[in-house]
Amino acid sequence: MLRLCQENHNHPSLDYNGDGHINMSDAVMLTLNIRNGRLQMVSPALAAWSSPGFGGGGAMFLPTVDPFDPDHVILASDMTGSFVTVDNGATWRNFNLRTRVDDIEFDPSTRGRVYALNTGLYRSDDGGQRWSLIYPTPAQLIEEKMTGDHADQWFYSTEGDKLPEWGYYKVRVDPADPNHLVIAKFPPWMGRIAIIVSHDAGLSWQKMVEIPPSDVLAIFPGAWWGKPEEMTIICVDRAFRFDEASGRLDTLALPQTPVAAAKGGIYGGSEPGSALYVLGTRPYRSEDGGATWTLAAGGLPSGAGFTTLEVCGKSARTVYLACNSVSGNYQFGIFKTTDGGGTWSWVYKADGNSVISANYRSSWMDKSYGPSWRGDPLSLGVSATNADICYATDYGSAYRTLDGGKNWEQVYSNNLPDGTYTSRGLNVTATYGVHFDPFDSLRVLLSCTDIGMFASANGGQSWSHAIYGIPSEWRNTCYWAAFDPEVKGRVWSVWSDAHDLPRQKMMTSGKLAKGGYYGGVALSDDSGVTWKTSNAYMPANTVCTHILLDPASSSSSRTLYVCAFSSGVYKSTDGGKRWNAASNGLGNNRNAWRMVRLPDGTLYLLVARGWESGKVIGGILYRSSDAAANWVPVALPAGYNFPNDLIYDPADPQRLFLCCWPTEDRTVEPWVERHGGLLRSEDGGKSWMQVFDDGAHVYAAALDPVHPSSLIISTFDSGTFRSDDLGESWYRLEGFNFKWGYRPIFDPRNPDMIYMTTFGGGVYYGPAVGVRGAFEDIENDQGFRWQSYRNGAHIKPGL
């Protein structure tokens, strides 16, 4: 190591003790670990983050095909991650641009250049492998903010009179001039929409005109109809023609409002001209840049409902159209025209039970649920140069045709001969936990939102859907599972059709408070292969979010505790055969979320922050010293009202770490988040100290089982962090930058590695110290929010 330090003293892998410096102490630490036998062989393949899983599971949008290479596609998801494939969907790579991407556009005249738009404009010059923020530029940023229950990301910059940069609707690259870019900019405070233009590929920008507030669906370049100084702007309820040279803005008539989609292209080949299409209740076509419109619905069934369409950019008579119903019947799919809407025909048709057109190669999603779960297409994407290539995305998957719609194939999962599945990298689901069978090191369960549970019998190499025996009304979400440490194969799990808890969005409708969801406890005696209900004397509308097993109880009559969101705590003393309420002492807020048991039997209960009658209901931390017979509130520092996770130090169980969700404070400008982060107690919760940024949305924590002074926390803020001194200082785990992190879980088979569960990105697997120097998608990312944590730098909390 000393010789390597002399030859390459800046290489991050030589920082053996992870203190941010490479010096003699690293060699000393290595020598001590060799002497103490604390070394473990790590495969080079493990020195990076991977994303094991089964693929699919969440809503996907904007499949966009490279005009230079039809095997190259980029798409976005509703869970902040985006994906790129260069092999026609055989494999996908996840990338993260701080939040959900709302528009994707390839430069039609520059190979490899592509733009992505959300709260900023990003550009890639290598097809989506590396990105740069070009508007606002990092030099213009005052601060990156993440506020609200979902840690919504936005930039506070010198642009826009220092108002919040909420984001942008659409970006358009002029096909006649790759330096000419147009953006429709989302207005702060719901003001007018700014149309801004760059003539130097994004180096500088000028506001050209403002239009009334409305969702902007498309910006069409005048180069398509021989007037490059013009553009047509289509909004949901209005349209405009803008002349950039003269500054003139004219209002255009739409054939119908509201408009659901607007797309266009040139006719190509020997046929001159271009076509714009808008979709109201039916599709319409314009051949004069939107000045006049013609109904383009030949042969479409009356009474059908349509959601979106897509046009072949260089063969604009070919259009694919998404349908969500036919004459009130639940039939959906895709229509296609090759004559500009003169005639349409089904190319993919399904109902709740099957693909009627029998031309779709499916995977686990259809096998478990049928096509109804995926539903009708949310987005379509057609190759600009090959009208036979079309991608479709829906509420759980992506699929594509290479022959003009004759055949379709899903592109999210690989079907293996033994009936299990592996992911192609397109993972879009929330995973709450990773659960390990104590009798079989290769048996692993994943508890998930929307898709219940998946199981692996080979250490995560492949997966099968593990919902057999779970009642249909519960199957949406498995929140947690607990293996019996003494009985082989026995495992309990908790379920509900209320997903995504404890997010506030699940409470605003009032359905949760009114008992409108279902759930309960299930038991398996074959490690999750099959299940049976185990919820006697528990109401059918019990939303179960956590289960805790008392290891001191008899294996023949286990004591179990269940958190019931909105109704408190249930307890069983006979292995789950019967349940009794155990909520004595709890207040009006009974959003029981998680429980922790200390070795001496003391229980802690985390009650999540709620929402009732338009008001926030504060969350609470409780303690019980009598096996849940009574609960007593544990005082938290003033303002802290959302405990989300609690862990204790096995070497000193009075040392507690409490993960907290902050509260948004809009009384200051810019808005801030307070009373979150991580608290530490050295006296069982009698007093607390802040040990990580109180504005951070810290979801969960885990202590290193090998190094007890080390712990990891995950956040919703594009960062996971490690401390090796019980929270006195921190560094960010490089290589993992998914926006919404859930829970760090140390791999019991290899404690140098961790699983990171996420809200919308499946499960990640990587080194527990991160990957020093890992590239993280954005080339000019100067750290943004977490600048002080870059490159493994240790800092004190309290930013």
PDB file of C-alpha atoms in Angstrom, residues 34-288:
ATOM      1  CA  ILE A  34      -4.672  -8.408   8.693  1.00  0.00           C
ATOM      2  CA  ARG A  35      -3.457  -9.250  12.222  1.00  0.00           C
ATOM      3  CA  ASN A  36      -7.037  -9.472  13.549  1.00  0.00           C
ATOM      4  CA  GLY A  37      -8.322 -11.506  10.618  1.00  0.00           C
ATOM      5  CA  ARG A  38     -10.856  -8.887   9.589  1.00  0.00           C
ATOM      6  CA  LEU A  39     -10.231  -9.112   5.859  1.00  0.00           C
ATOM      7  CA  GLN A  40     -12.702 -10.398   3.330  1.00  0.00           C
ATOM      8  CA  MET A  41     -12.209 -11.115  -0.352  1.00  0.00           C
ATOM      9  CA  VAL A  42     -14.367  -8.868  -2.507  1.00  0.00           C
ATOM     10  CA  SER A  43     -14.905  -9.557  -6.164  1.00  0.00           C
ATOM     11  CA  PRO A  44     -14.042  -6.589  -8.424  1.00  0.00           C
ATOM     12  CA  ALA A  45     -17.607  -6.831  -9.683  1.00  0.00           C
ATOM     13  CA  LEU A  46     -18.827  -5.953  -6.183  1.00  0.00           C
ATOM     14  CA  ALA A  47     -16.831  -2.720  -6.128  1.00  0.00           C
ATOM     15  CA  ALA A  48     -19.711  -0.966  -7.858  1.00  0.00           C
ATOM     16  CA  TRP A  49     -23.446  -0.458  -7.505  1.00  0.00           C
ATOM     17  CA  SER A  50     -25.788  -2.854  -9.249  1.00  0.00           C
ATOM     18  CA  SER A  51     -29.569  -3.071  -9.401  1.00  0.00           C
ATOM     19  CA  PRO A  52     -30.738  -6.666  -8.978  1.00  0.00           C
ATOM     20  CA  GLY A  53     -34.387  -7.383  -9.453  1.00  0.00           C
ATOM     21  CA  PHE A  54     -37.146  -8.551 -11.746  1.00  0.00           C
ATOM     22  CA  GLY A  55     -37.900  -5.416 -13.790  1.00  0.00           C
ATOM     23  CA  GLY A  56     -40.881  -3.168 -14.369  1.00  0.00           C
ATOM     24  CA  GLY A  57     -43.437  -2.350 -11.715  1.00  0.00           C
ATOM     25  CA  GLY A  58     -44.085   1.378 -12.081  1.00  0.00           C
ATOM     26  CA  ALA A  59     -45.332   3.991 -14.530  1.00  0.00           C
ATOM     27  CA  MET A  60     -43.028   4.874 -17.421  1.00  0.00           C
ATOM     28  CA  PHE A  61     -43.195   7.754 -19.884  1.00  0.00           C
ATOM     29  CA  LEU A  62     -41.649   9.422 -22.898  1.00  0.00           C
ATOM     30  CA  PRO A  63     -39.992   6.574 -24.808  1.00  0.00           C
ATOM     31  CA  THR A  64     -37.815   8.540 -27.239  1.00  0.00           C
ATOM     32  CA  VAL A  65     -35.955   6.861 -30.101  1.00  0.00           C
ATOM     33  CA  ASP A  66     -32.618   8.188 -31.372  1.00  0.00           C
ATOM     34  CA  PRO A  67     -33.098   9.359 -34.991  1.00  0.00           C
ATOM     35  CA  PHE A  68     -29.581   8.119 -35.826  1.00  0.00           C
ATOM     36  CA  ASP A  69     -29.843   4.713 -34.125  1.00  0.00           C
ATOM     37  CA  PRO A  70     -33.184   2.935 -33.564  1.00  0.00           C
ATOM     38  CA  ASP A  71     -31.563   0.605 -31.014  1.00  0.00           C
ATOM     39  CA  HIS A  72     -30.927   3.619 -28.809  1.00  0.00           C
ATOM     40  CA  VAL A  73     -33.905   4.681 -26.672  1.00  0.00           C
ATOM     41  CA  ILE A  74     -34.356   6.853 -23.580  1.00  0.00           C
ATOM     42  CA  LEU A  75     -37.435   6.863 -21.370  1.00  0.00           C
ATOM     43  CA  ALA A  76     -38.491   8.386 -18.057  1.00  0.00           C
ATOM     44  CA  SER A  77     -40.467   7.154 -15.060  1.00  0.00           C
ATOM     45  CA  ASP A  78     -42.750   8.727 -12.487  1.00  0.00           C
ATOM     46  CA  MET A  79     -40.306   7.790  -9.710  1.00  0.00           C
ATOM     47  CA  THR A  80     -37.461  10.226 -10.606  1.00  0.00           C
ATOM     48  CA  GLY A  81     -35.236   7.733 -12.433  1.00  0.00           C
ATOM     49  CA  SER A  82     -34.740   7.626 -16.210  1.00  0.00           C
ATOM     50  CA  PHE A  83     -33.363   4.865 -18.414  1.00  0.00           C
ATOM     51  CA  VAL A  84     -31.314   4.443 -21.573  1.00  0.00           C
ATOM     52  CA  THR A  85     -30.820   1.388 -23.787  1.00  0.00           C
ATOM     53  CA  VAL A  86     -28.378   0.996 -26.671  1.00  0.00           C
ATOM     54  CA  ASP A  87     -29.391  -2.560 -27.587  1.00  0.00           C
ATOM     55  CA  ASN A  88     -33.059  -2.169 -28.442  1.00  0.00           C
ATOM     56  CA  GLY A  89     -34.349  -2.826 -24.938  1.00  0.00           C
ATOM     57  CA  ALA A  90     -32.284  -5.916 -24.136  1.00  0.00           C
ATOM     58  CA  THR A  91     -30.630  -4.017 -21.282  1.00  0.00           C
ATOM     59  CA  TRP A  92     -31.233  -0.619 -19.664  1.00  0.00           C
ATOM     60  CA  ARG A  93     -29.114   1.696 -17.566  1.00  0.00           C
ATOM     61  CA  ASN A  94     -30.712   3.860 -14.917  1.00  0.00           C
ATOM     62  CA  PHE A  95     -29.602   7.481 -14.695  1.00  0.00           C
ATOM     63  CA  ASN A  96     -30.706  10.241 -12.355  1.00  0.00           C
ATOM     64  CA  LEU A  97     -31.132  13.932 -13.114  1.00  0.00           C
ATOM     65  CA  ARG A  98     -32.252  15.017  -9.641  1.00  0.00           C
ATOM     66  CA  THR A  99     -35.968  14.472 -10.274  1.00  0.00           C
ATOM     67  CA  ARG A 100     -38.488  13.140 -12.797  1.00  0.00           C
ATOM     68  CA  VAL A 101     -37.736  14.049 -16.416  1.00  0.00           C
ATOM     69  CA  ASP A 102     -40.662  15.737 -18.174  1.00  0.00           C
ATOM     70  CA  ASP A 103     -39.353  15.993 -21.753  1.00  0.00           C
ATOM     71  CA  ILE A 104     -36.692  14.263 -23.832  1.00  0.00           C
ATOM     72  CA  GLU A 105     -35.521  15.402 -27.257  1.00  0.00           C
ATOM     73  CA  PHE A 106     -32.750  14.131 -29.515  1.00  0.00           C
ATOM     74  CA  ASP A 107     -31.045  16.726 -31.689  1.00  0.00           C
ATOM     75  CA  PRO A 108     -32.196  15.643 -35.173  1.00  0.00           C
ATOM     76  CA  SER A 109     -28.994  16.859 -36.854  1.00  0.00           C
ATOM     77  CA  THR A 110     -26.265  16.058 -34.293  1.00  0.00           C
ATOM     78  CA  ARG A 111     -25.487  12.424 -33.570  1.00  0.00           C
ATOM     79  CA  GLY A 112     -25.379  11.602 -29.853  1.00  0.00           C
ATOM     80  CA  ARG A 113     -26.817  14.901 -28.633  1.00  0.00           C
ATOM     81  CA  VAL A 114     -29.947  14.687 -26.521  1.00  0.00           C
ATOM     82  CA  TYR A 115     -31.727  17.043 -24.131  1.00  0.00           C
ATOM     83  CA  ALA A 116     -33.687  16.252 -20.963  1.00  0.00           C
ATOM     84  CA  LEU A 117     -35.915  18.742 -19.208  1.00  0.00           C
ATOM     85  CA  ASN A 118     -37.237  18.887 -15.648  1.00  0.00           C
ATOM     86  CA  THR A 119     -36.342  21.576 -13.101  1.00  0.00           C
ATOM     87  CA  GLY A 120     -33.412  22.369 -15.370  1.00  0.00           C
ATOM     88  CA  LEU A 121     -32.259  21.679 -18.914  1.00  0.00           C
ATOM     89  CA  TYR A 122     -29.645  18.947 -19.243  1.00  0.00           C
ATOM     90  CA  ARG A 123     -27.672  18.009 -22.347  1.00  0.00           C
ATOM     91  CA  SER A 124     -25.770  14.865 -23.210  1.00  0.00           C
ATOM     92  CA  ASP A 125     -23.358  14.601 -26.120  1.00  0.00           C
ATOM     93  CA  ASP A 126     -22.855  10.859 -25.842  1.00  0.00           C
ATOM     94  CA  GLY A 127     -26.398   9.606 -26.109  1.00  0.00           C
ATOM     95  CA  GLY A 128     -27.376   9.885 -22.465  1.00  0.00           C
ATOM     96  CA  GLN A 129     -24.378   8.391 -20.678  1.00  0.00           C
ATOM     97  CA  ARG A 130     -23.070  11.695 -19.302  1.00  0.00           C
ATOM     98  CA  TRP A 131     -25.136  14.830 -18.751  1.00  0.00           C
ATOM     99  CA  SER A 132     -24.486  18.505 -18.058  1.00  0.00           C
ATOM    100  CA  LEU A 133     -26.836  21.056 -16.544  1.00  0.00           C
ATOM    101  CA  ILE A 134     -26.933  23.901 -19.072  1.00  0.00           C
ATOM    102  CA  TYR A 135     -29.873  25.993 -17.826  1.00  0.00           C
ATOM    103  CA  PRO A 136     -29.630  27.311 -15.268  1.00  0.00           C
ATOM    104  CA  THR A 137     -25.881  26.769 -15.205  1.00  0.00           C
ATOM    105  CA  PRO A 138     -24.214  25.675 -11.963  1.00  0.00           C
ATOM    106  CA  ALA A 139     -22.694  29.169 -11.760  1.00  0.00           C
ATOM    107  CA  GLN A 140     -26.207  30.623 -11.636  1.00  0.00           C
ATOM    108  CA  LEU A 141     -27.360  28.396  -8.787  1.00  0.00           C
ATOM    109  CA  ILE A 142     -27.825  29.952  -5.400  1.00  0.00           C
ATOM    110  CA  GLU A 143     -29.035  26.725  -3.857  1.00  0.00           C
ATOM    111  CA  GLU A 144     -30.700  23.435  -4.692  1.00  0.00           C
ATOM    112  CA  LYS A 145     -33.842  22.946  -2.622  1.00  0.00           C
ATOM    113  CA  MET A 146     -35.762  19.794  -1.752  1.00  0.00           C
ATOM    114  CA  THR A 147     -38.978  20.552   0.089  1.00  0.00           C
ATOM    115  CA  GLY A 148     -42.334  19.010   0.880  1.00  0.00           C
ATOM    116  CA  ASP A 149     -43.377  15.497   1.787  1.00  0.00           C
ATOM    117  CA  HIS A 150     -41.760  14.064  -1.366  1.00  0.00           C
ATOM    118  CA  ALA A 151     -38.680  16.308  -1.095  1.00  0.00           C
ATOM    119  CA  ASP A 152     -39.663  18.003  -4.345  1.00  0.00           C
ATOM    120  CA  GLN A 153     -36.528  19.307  -6.002  1.00  0.00           C
ATOM    121  CA  TRP A 154     -36.088  22.791  -7.455  1.00  0.00           C
ATOM    122  CA  PHE A 155     -33.302  25.263  -8.103  1.00  0.00           C
ATOM    123  CA  TYR A 156     -33.039  28.651  -6.479  1.00  0.00           C
ATOM    124  CA  SER A 157     -30.982  30.624  -8.980  1.00  0.00           C
ATOM    125  CA  THR A 158     -30.048  34.080 -10.223  1.00  0.00           C
ATOM    126  CA  GLU A 159     -32.389  33.502 -13.163  1.00  0.00           C
ATOM    127  CA  GLY A 160     -35.961  34.781 -12.939  1.00  0.00           C
ATOM    128  CA  ASP A 161     -35.234  37.521 -10.406  1.00  0.00           C
ATOM    129  CA  LYS A 162     -34.130  34.887  -7.918  1.00  0.00           C
ATOM    130  CA  LEU A 163     -37.512  33.199  -7.918  1.00  0.00           C
ATOM    131  CA  PRO A 164     -37.813  29.419  -7.646  1.00  0.00           C
ATOM    132  CA  GLU A 165     -36.997  27.656 -10.910  1.00  0.00           C
ATOM    133  CA  TRP A 166     -39.924  25.239 -10.856  1.00  0.00           C
ATOM    134  CA  GLY A 167     -39.160  23.699 -14.219  1.00  0.00           C
ATOM    135  CA  TYR A 168     -40.049  23.619 -17.872  1.00  0.00           C
ATOM    136  CA  TYR A 169     -42.692  22.146 -20.142  1.00  0.00           C
ATOM    137  CA  LYS A 170     -41.018  21.440 -23.467  1.00  0.00           C
ATOM    138  CA  VAL A 171     -37.735  21.781 -25.316  1.00  0.00           C
ATOM    139  CA  ARG A 172     -37.429  21.881 -29.111  1.00  0.00           C
ATOM    140  CA  VAL A 173     -34.260  21.702 -31.199  1.00  0.00           C
ATOM    141  CA  ASP A 174     -34.576  23.450 -34.544  1.00  0.00           C
ATOM    142  CA  PRO A 175     -34.031  20.774 -37.220  1.00  0.00           C
ATOM    143  CA  ALA A 176     -32.478  23.426 -39.466  1.00  0.00           C
ATOM    144  CA  ASP A 177     -30.054  24.742 -36.830  1.00  0.00           C
ATOM    145  CA  PRO A 178     -28.803  22.627 -33.896  1.00  0.00           C
ATOM    146  CA  ASN A 179     -27.728  25.785 -32.047  1.00  0.00           C
ATOM    147  CA  HIS A 180     -31.300  27.079 -32.013  1.00  0.00           C
ATOM    148  CA  LEU A 181     -33.171  25.836 -28.943  1.00  0.00           C
ATOM    149  CA  VAL A 182     -36.605  26.822 -27.675  1.00  0.00           C
ATOM    150  CA  ILE A 183     -37.978  26.196 -24.172  1.00  0.00           C
ATOM    151  CA  ALA A 184     -41.386  26.780 -22.648  1.00  0.00           C
ATOM    152  CA  LYS A 185     -40.668  27.766 -19.063  1.00  0.00           C
ATOM    153  CA  PHE A 186     -42.999  26.979 -16.194  1.00  0.00           C
ATOM    154  CA  PRO A 187     -44.105  30.212 -14.492  1.00  0.00           C
ATOM    155  CA  PRO A 188     -43.384  30.917 -10.811  1.00  0.00           C
ATOM    156  CA  TRP A 189     -46.543  31.587  -8.825  1.00  0.00           C
ATOM    157  CA  MET A 190     -48.732  30.489 -11.765  1.00  0.00           C
ATOM    158  CA  GLY A 191     -47.902  33.542 -13.871  1.00  0.00           C
ATOM    159  CA  ARG A 192     -47.446  33.681 -17.639  1.00  0.00           C
ATOM    160  CA  ILE A 193     -45.374  31.103 -19.490  1.00  0.00           C
ATOM    161  CA  ALA A 194     -42.068  32.371 -20.881  1.00  0.00           C
ATOM    162  CA  ILE A 195     -40.825  31.180 -24.275  1.00  0.00           C
ATOM    163  CA  ILE A 196     -37.043  31.437 -24.120  1.00  0.00           C
ATOM    164  CA  VAL A 197     -34.603  30.902 -26.959  1.00  0.00           C
ATOM    165  CA  SER A 198     -30.905  30.117 -27.349  1.00  0.00           C
ATOM    166  CA  HIS A 199     -28.894  30.552 -30.545  1.00  0.00           C
ATOM    167  CA  ASP A 200     -25.669  29.080 -29.175  1.00  0.00           C
ATOM    168  CA  ALA A 201     -26.748  25.565 -28.080  1.00  0.00           C
ATOM    169  CA  GLY A 202     -27.686  26.719 -24.604  1.00  0.00           C
ATOM    170  CA  LEU A 203     -24.770  28.972 -23.643  1.00  0.00           C
ATOM    171  CA  SER A 204     -27.043  31.992 -23.425  1.00  0.00           C
ATOM    172  CA  TRP A 205     -30.787  32.561 -23.414  1.00  0.00           C
ATOM    173  CA  GLN A 206     -33.258  35.299 -24.209  1.00  0.00           C
ATOM    174  CA  LYS A 207     -36.912  35.553 -23.264  1.00  0.00           C
ATOM    175  CA  MET A 208     -38.831  36.109 -26.501  1.00  0.00           C
ATOM    176  CA  VAL A 209     -42.491  36.227 -25.522  1.00  0.00           C
ATOM    177  CA  GLU A 210     -44.955  35.298 -22.780  1.00  0.00           C
ATOM    178  CA  ILE A 211     -48.193  33.390 -23.248  1.00  0.00           C
ATOM    179  CA  PRO A 212     -51.127  32.839 -20.868  1.00  0.00           C
ATOM    180  CA  PRO A 213     -50.795  29.979 -18.360  1.00  0.00           C
ATOM    181  CA  SER A 214     -51.704  26.554 -19.738  1.00  0.00           C
ATOM    182  CA  ASP A 215     -49.909  23.240 -20.012  1.00  0.00           C
ATOM    183  CA  VAL A 216     -47.646  23.393 -23.075  1.00  0.00           C
ATOM    184  CA  LEU A 217     -47.892  20.162 -25.064  1.00  0.00           C
ATOM    185  CA  ALA A 218     -45.610  20.876 -28.029  1.00  0.00           C
ATOM    186  CA  ILE A 219     -43.440  23.428 -29.805  1.00  0.00           C
ATOM    187  CA  PHE A 220     -43.266  22.873 -33.557  1.00  0.00           C
ATOM    188  CA  PRO A 221     -40.436  24.414 -35.645  1.00  0.00           C
ATOM    189  CA  GLY A 222     -41.316  26.600 -38.614  1.00  0.00           C
ATOM    190  CA  ALA A 223     -38.510  24.946 -40.562  1.00  0.00           C
ATOM    191  CA  TRP A 224     -41.009  22.151 -41.220  1.00  0.00           C
ATOM    192  CA  TRP A 225     -43.114  24.478 -43.371  1.00  0.00           C
ATOM    193  CA  GLY A 226     -40.273  26.600 -44.783  1.00  0.00           C
ATOM    194  CA  LYS A 227     -40.353  29.451 -42.240  1.00  0.00           C
ATOM    195  CA  PRO A 228     -37.507  28.829 -39.776  1.00  0.00           C
ATOM    196  CA  GLU A 229     -38.188  32.088 -37.947  1.00  0.00           C
ATOM    197  CA  GLU A 230     -41.603  30.782 -36.864  1.00  0.00           C
ATOM    198  CA  MET A 231     -42.845  28.328 -34.292  1.00  0.00           C
ATOM    199  CA  THR A 232     -46.249  26.931 -33.388  1.00  0.00           C
ATOM    200  CA  ILE A 233     -46.996  26.411 -29.705  1.00  0.00           C
ATOM    201  CA  ILE A 234     -49.801  24.014 -28.764  1.00  0.00           C
ATOM    202  CA  CYS A 235     -51.232  24.147 -25.251  1.00  0.00           C
ATOM    203  CA  VAL A 236     -54.042  22.186 -23.663  1.00  0.00           C
ATOM    204  CA  ASP A 237     -56.648  24.849 -24.363  1.00  0.00           C
ATOM    205  CA  ARG A 238     -55.064  27.248 -26.868  1.00  0.00           C
ATOM    206  CA  ALA A 239     -52.451  27.577 -29.610  1.00  0.00           C
ATOM    207  CA  PHE A 240     -50.112  30.297 -30.860  1.00  0.00           C
ATOM    208  CA  ARG A 241     -47.930  31.180 -33.836  1.00  0.00           C
ATOM    209  CA  PHE A 242     -44.843  33.171 -32.887  1.00  0.00           C
ATOM    210  CA  ASP A 243     -42.482  34.911 -35.313  1.00  0.00           C
ATOM    211  CA  GLU A 244     -39.102  35.175 -33.675  1.00  0.00           C
ATOM    212  CA  ALA A 245     -37.817  37.766 -36.167  1.00  0.00           C
ATOM    213  CA  SER A 246     -40.670  40.242 -35.747  1.00  0.00           C
ATOM    214  CA  GLY A 247     -41.842  39.318 -32.254  1.00  0.00           C
ATOM    215  CA  ARG A 248     -45.401  38.864 -33.506  1.00  0.00           C
ATOM    216  CA  LEU A 249     -47.643  36.488 -31.570  1.00  0.00           C
ATOM    217  CA  ASP A 250     -50.865  35.263 -33.168  1.00  0.00           C
ATOM    218  CA  THR A 251     -53.550  33.105 -31.618  1.00  0.00           C
ATOM    219  CA  LEU A 252     -54.509  29.983 -33.575  1.00  0.00           C
ATOM    220  CA  ALA A 253     -57.784  28.099 -33.373  1.00  0.00           C
ATOM    221  CA  LEU A 254     -57.752  24.526 -32.145  1.00  0.00           C
ATOM    222  CA  PRO A 255     -60.304  22.062 -33.527  1.00  0.00           C
ATOM    223  CA  GLN A 256     -61.234  20.929 -30.008  1.00  0.00           C
ATOM    224  CA  THR A 257     -60.283  21.657 -26.435  1.00  0.00           C
ATOM    225  CA  PRO A 258     -58.964  20.368 -24.210  1.00  0.00           C
ATOM    226  CA  VAL A 259     -56.158  18.814 -26.240  1.00  0.00           C
ATOM    227  CA  ALA A 260     -54.564  15.674 -24.774  1.00  0.00           C
ATOM    228  CA  ALA A 261     -51.543  15.427 -27.073  1.00  0.00           C
ATOM    229  CA  ALA A 262     -49.827  17.260 -29.937  1.00  0.00           C
ATOM    230  CA  LYS A 263     -47.227  15.694 -32.246  1.00  0.00           C
ATOM    231  CA  GLY A 264     -45.879  16.235 -35.741  1.00  0.00           C
ATOM    232  CA  GLY A 265     -43.272  15.641 -38.416  1.00  0.00           C
ATOM    233  CA  ILE A 266     -42.468  16.000 -42.095  1.00  0.00           C
ATOM    234  CA  TYR A 267     -43.885  13.763 -44.801  1.00  0.00           C
ATOM    235  CA  GLY A 268     -40.473  12.845 -46.173  1.00  0.00           C
ATOM    236  CA  GLY A 269     -39.501  10.922 -49.240  1.00  0.00           C
ATOM    237  CA  SER A 270     -40.790  12.521 -52.433  1.00  0.00           C
ATOM    238  CA  GLU A 271     -43.745  14.107 -50.649  1.00  0.00           C
ATOM    239  CA  PRO A 272     -43.200  17.716 -49.535  1.00  0.00           C
ATOM    240  CA  GLY A 273     -44.755  19.313 -46.502  1.00  0.00           C
ATOM    241  CA  SER A 274     -45.377  18.522 -42.873  1.00  0.00           C
ATOM    242  CA  ALA A 275     -48.215  17.505 -40.611  1.00  0.00           C
ATOM    243  CA  LEU A 276     -49.189  18.437 -37.085  1.00  0.00           C
ATOM    244  CA  TYR A 277     -51.635  16.286 -35.133  1.00  0.00           C
ATOM    245  CA  VAL A 278     -53.642  17.127 -32.050  1.00  0.00           C
ATOM    246  CA  LEU A 279     -55.803  14.768 -30.042  1.00  0.00           C
ATOM    247  CA  GLY A 280     -59.081  15.930 -28.551  1.00  0.00           C
ATOM    248  CA  THR A 281     -61.832  13.366 -28.360  1.00  0.00           C
ATOM    249  CA  ARG A 282     -60.610  12.432 -31.876  1.00  0.00           C
ATOM    250  CA  PRO A 283     -57.368  13.098 -33.766  1.00  0.00           C
ATOM    251  CA  TYR A 284     -57.013  16.087 -36.123  1.00  0.00           C
ATOM    252  CA  ARG A 285     -54.333  16.962 -38.678  1.00  0.00           C
ATOM    253  CA  SER A 286     -52.942  20.282 -39.903  1.00  0.00           C
ATOM    254  CA  GLU A 287     -50.748  20.726 -42.971  1.00  0.00           C
ATOM    255  CA  ASP A 288     -50.203  24.481 -42.588  1.00  0.00           C
TER     256      ASP A 288
END
